[in-house]
Coordinates of C-alpha atoms in Angstrom, one line a residue:
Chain V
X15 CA 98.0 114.1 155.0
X16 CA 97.6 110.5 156.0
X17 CA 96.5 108.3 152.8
X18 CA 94.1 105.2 153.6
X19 CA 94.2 102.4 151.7
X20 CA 91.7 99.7 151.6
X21 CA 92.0 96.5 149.8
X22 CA 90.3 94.5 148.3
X23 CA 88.1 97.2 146.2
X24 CA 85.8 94.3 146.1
X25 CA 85.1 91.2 148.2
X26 CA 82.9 88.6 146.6
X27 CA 81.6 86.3 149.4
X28 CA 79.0 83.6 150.2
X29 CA 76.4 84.5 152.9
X30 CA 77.4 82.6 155.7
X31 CA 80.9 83.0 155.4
X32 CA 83.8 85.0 156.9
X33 CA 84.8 88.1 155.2
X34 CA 88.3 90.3 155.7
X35 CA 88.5 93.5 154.7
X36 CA 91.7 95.7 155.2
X37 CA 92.6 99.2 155.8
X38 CA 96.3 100.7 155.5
X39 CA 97.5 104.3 156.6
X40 CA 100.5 105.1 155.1
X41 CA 101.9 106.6 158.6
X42 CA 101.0 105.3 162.0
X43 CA 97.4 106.2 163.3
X44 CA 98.3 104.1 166.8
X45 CA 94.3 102.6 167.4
X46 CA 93.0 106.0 165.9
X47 CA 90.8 104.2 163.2
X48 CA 87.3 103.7 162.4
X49 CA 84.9 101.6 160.2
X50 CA 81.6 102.7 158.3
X51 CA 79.0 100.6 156.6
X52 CA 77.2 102.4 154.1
X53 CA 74.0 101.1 151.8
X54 CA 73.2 102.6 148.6
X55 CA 71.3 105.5 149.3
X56 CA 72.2 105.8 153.4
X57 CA 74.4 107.6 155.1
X58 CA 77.7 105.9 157.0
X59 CA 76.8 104.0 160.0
X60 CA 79.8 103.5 163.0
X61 CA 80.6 100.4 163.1
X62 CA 84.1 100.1 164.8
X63 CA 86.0 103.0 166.6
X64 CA 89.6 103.1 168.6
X65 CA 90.2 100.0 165.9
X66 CA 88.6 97.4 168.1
X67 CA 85.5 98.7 169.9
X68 CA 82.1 98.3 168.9
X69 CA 79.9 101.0 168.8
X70 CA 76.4 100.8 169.9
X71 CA 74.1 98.4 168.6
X72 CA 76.8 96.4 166.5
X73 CA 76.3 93.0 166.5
X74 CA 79.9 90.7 167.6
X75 CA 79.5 89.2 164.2
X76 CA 81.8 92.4 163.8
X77 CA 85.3 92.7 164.8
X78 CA 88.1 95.3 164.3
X79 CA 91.8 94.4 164.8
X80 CA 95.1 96.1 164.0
X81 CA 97.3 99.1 165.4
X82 CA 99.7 101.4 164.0
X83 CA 99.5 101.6 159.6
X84 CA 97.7 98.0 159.3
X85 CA 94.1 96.7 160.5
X86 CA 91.4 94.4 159.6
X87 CA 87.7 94.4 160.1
X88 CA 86.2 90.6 159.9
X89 CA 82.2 90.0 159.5
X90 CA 82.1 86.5 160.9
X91 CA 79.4 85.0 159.4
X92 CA 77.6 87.0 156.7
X93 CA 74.2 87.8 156.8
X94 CA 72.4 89.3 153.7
X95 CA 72.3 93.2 155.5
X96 CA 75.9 92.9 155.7
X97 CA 76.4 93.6 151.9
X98 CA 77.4 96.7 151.5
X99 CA 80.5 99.3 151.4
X100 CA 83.0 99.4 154.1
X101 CA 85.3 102.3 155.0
X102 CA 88.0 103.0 157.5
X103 CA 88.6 106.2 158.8
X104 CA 91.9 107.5 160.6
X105 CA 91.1 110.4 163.2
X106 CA 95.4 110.3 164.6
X107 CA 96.8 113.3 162.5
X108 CA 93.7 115.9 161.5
X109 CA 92.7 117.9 159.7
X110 CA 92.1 116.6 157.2
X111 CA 90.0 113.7 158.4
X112 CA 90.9 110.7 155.8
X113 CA 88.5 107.9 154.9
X114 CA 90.2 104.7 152.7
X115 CA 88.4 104.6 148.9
X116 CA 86.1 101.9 150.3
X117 CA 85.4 98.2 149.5
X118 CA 82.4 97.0 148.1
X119 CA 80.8 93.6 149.8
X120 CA 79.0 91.8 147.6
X121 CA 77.4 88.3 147.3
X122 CA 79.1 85.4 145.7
Chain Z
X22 CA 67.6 109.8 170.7
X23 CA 70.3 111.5 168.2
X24 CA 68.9 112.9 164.6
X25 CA 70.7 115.1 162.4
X26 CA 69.2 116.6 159.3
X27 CA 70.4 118.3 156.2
X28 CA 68.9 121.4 154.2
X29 CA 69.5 123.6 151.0
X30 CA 69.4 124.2 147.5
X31 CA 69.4 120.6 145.3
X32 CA 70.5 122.5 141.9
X33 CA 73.0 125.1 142.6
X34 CA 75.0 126.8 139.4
X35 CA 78.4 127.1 138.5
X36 CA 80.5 130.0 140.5
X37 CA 77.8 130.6 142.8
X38 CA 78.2 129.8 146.5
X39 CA 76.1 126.9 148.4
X40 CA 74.7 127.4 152.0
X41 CA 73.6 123.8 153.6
X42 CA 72.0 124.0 157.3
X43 CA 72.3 120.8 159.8
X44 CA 69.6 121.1 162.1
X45 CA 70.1 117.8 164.6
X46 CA 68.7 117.3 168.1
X47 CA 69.2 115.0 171.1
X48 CA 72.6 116.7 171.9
X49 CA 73.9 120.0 172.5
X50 CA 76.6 122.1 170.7
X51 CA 77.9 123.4 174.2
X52 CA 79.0 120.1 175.5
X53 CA 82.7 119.9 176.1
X54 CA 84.2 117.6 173.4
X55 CA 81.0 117.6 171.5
X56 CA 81.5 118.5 167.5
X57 CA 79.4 118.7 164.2
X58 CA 81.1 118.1 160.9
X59 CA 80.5 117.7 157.2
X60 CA 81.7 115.6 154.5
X61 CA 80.5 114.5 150.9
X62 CA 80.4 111.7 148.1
X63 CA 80.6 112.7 144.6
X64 CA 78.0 109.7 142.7
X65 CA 79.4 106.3 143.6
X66 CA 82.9 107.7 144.9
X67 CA 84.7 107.7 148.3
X68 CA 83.5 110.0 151.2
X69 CA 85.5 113.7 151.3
X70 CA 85.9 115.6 155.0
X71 CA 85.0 118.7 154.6
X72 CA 85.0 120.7 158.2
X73 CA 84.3 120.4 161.4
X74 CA 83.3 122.6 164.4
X75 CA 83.5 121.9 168.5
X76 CA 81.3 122.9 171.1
X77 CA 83.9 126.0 171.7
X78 CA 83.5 127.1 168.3
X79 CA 87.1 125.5 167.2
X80 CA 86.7 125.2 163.3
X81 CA 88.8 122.9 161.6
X82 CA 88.8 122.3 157.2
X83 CA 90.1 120.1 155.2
X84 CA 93.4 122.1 153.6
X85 CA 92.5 121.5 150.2
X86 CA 88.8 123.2 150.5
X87 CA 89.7 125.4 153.1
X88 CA 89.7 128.9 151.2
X89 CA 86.3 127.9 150.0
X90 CA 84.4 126.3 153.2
X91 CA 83.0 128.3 156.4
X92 CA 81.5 126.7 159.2
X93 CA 79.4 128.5 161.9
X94 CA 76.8 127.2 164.7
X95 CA 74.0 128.7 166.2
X96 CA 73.5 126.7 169.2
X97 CA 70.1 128.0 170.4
X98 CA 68.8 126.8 167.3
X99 CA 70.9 123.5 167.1
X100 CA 72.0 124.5 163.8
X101 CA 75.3 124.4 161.9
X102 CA 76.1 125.8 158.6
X103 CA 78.7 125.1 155.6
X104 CA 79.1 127.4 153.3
X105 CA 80.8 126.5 150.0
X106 CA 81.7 129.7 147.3
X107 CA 82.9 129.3 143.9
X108 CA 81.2 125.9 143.4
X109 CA 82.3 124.1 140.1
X110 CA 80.4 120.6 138.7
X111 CA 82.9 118.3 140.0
X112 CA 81.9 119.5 143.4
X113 CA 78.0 117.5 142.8
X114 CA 77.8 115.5 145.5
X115 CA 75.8 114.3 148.6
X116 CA 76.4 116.1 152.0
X117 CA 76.4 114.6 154.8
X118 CA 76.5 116.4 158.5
X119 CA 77.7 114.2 161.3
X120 CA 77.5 114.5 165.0
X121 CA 81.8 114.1 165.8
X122 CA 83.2 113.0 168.9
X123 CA 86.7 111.3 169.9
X124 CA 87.5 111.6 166.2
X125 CA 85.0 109.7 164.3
X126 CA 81.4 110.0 163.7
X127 CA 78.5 108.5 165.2
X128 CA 75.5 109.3 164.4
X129 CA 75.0 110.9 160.8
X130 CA 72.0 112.8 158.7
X131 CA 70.5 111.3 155.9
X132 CA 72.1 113.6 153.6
X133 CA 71.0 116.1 150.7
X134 CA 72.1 115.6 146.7
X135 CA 73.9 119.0 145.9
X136 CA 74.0 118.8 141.7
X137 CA 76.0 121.9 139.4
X138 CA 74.0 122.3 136.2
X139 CA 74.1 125.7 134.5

């Protein structure tokens, strides 16, 4: 089973700003990898899939990079809806799907 | 437009076995590459994969859960159901069904708050 990793477990940032979040399989996933905003109470939205395409409806204030174990998703310029948790997903090796533990966005 | 919807029991007891429907619409179960899956979160913990199965009725579980979970589909009625036996308290959690395609998931239901209280 691949093991995600994401880091920090918390970001503390200033609306406005620039925030990186990272991701880490412990074996190569290639560009297999997605990210997932979630609000308390919702369900996962797709917001990055093949580690560097938006889905539909994303704005470019989102951007995935990255390719084999490590990869980054920047938020360019925080807006107040973008505080939330983040998780990466790998979909190279399955089953099992993985998802990393998550990190938690919140405002500075 | 792409909606997906979970159903079943909110309080379920210890050792008995939980049955959750996903009725969805906008897309069909019988289109090649096409997939409906479940996962959960436990209260204020990561998302779990739980199963998923394809428009050719290819099942796939997660190994850990596998001798618990079956997955079906019953695509005249755009429904697909998980079924989860011997459930225990640590398995409380919210379920989520997901439309699945390429590997990850697009479009996902609201999900439904499965508690274990005896």
């Amino acid at each position: 089973e691949i093991v995600m990793t994401q880091s920090p477990a918390t970001l503390s940032v200033s609306p406005g700003e620039r925030a990186t979040l990272s991701c880490r399989a412990s074996q190569s996933v290639s560009r297999n990898l997605a990210w997932y905003q979630q609000k308390p109470g919702q369900a996962p939205r797709l917001l990055i899939y093949g580690a560097s395409t938006r889905a539909t409806g994303i704005p470019a204030r989102f951007s995935g990079s990255g390719s084999g174990t490590e990869f980054t998703l920047t938020i360019s310029s925080l807006q107040s809806e973008d505080f939330a948790v983040y998780y990466c997903q790998q979909y190279k090796n399955w089953p099992p799907v993985t998802f990393g533990q998550g990190t938690k966005l919140e405002i500075k | 437009q792409i909606t997906l919807k979970e159903s079943g029991p909110t309080l379920v007891k210890p050792t008995q076995t939980l049955t959750l429907t996903c009725t969805f619409s906008g897309f069909s179960l019988s289109t090649g590459g096409v997939g409906v899956g479940w996962a959960r979160q436990p209260p204020g913990k990561a998302l779990e994969w739980l199963a998923l199965i394809y428009w050719d009725d290819d099942k796939r579980y997660s190994p850990s859960l596998k001798a618990r979970l079956t997955i079906t589909k019953d695509t005249s009625k755009n429904q697909v159901v998980l079924t989860m036996t011997n459930m225990d308290p640590v398995d409380t959690a919210t379920f989520f069904c997901a439309q699945f395609f390429g590997g990850y998931y697009p479009f996902w239901g609201q999900g439904t708050l499965v508690t274990l209280s005896s």
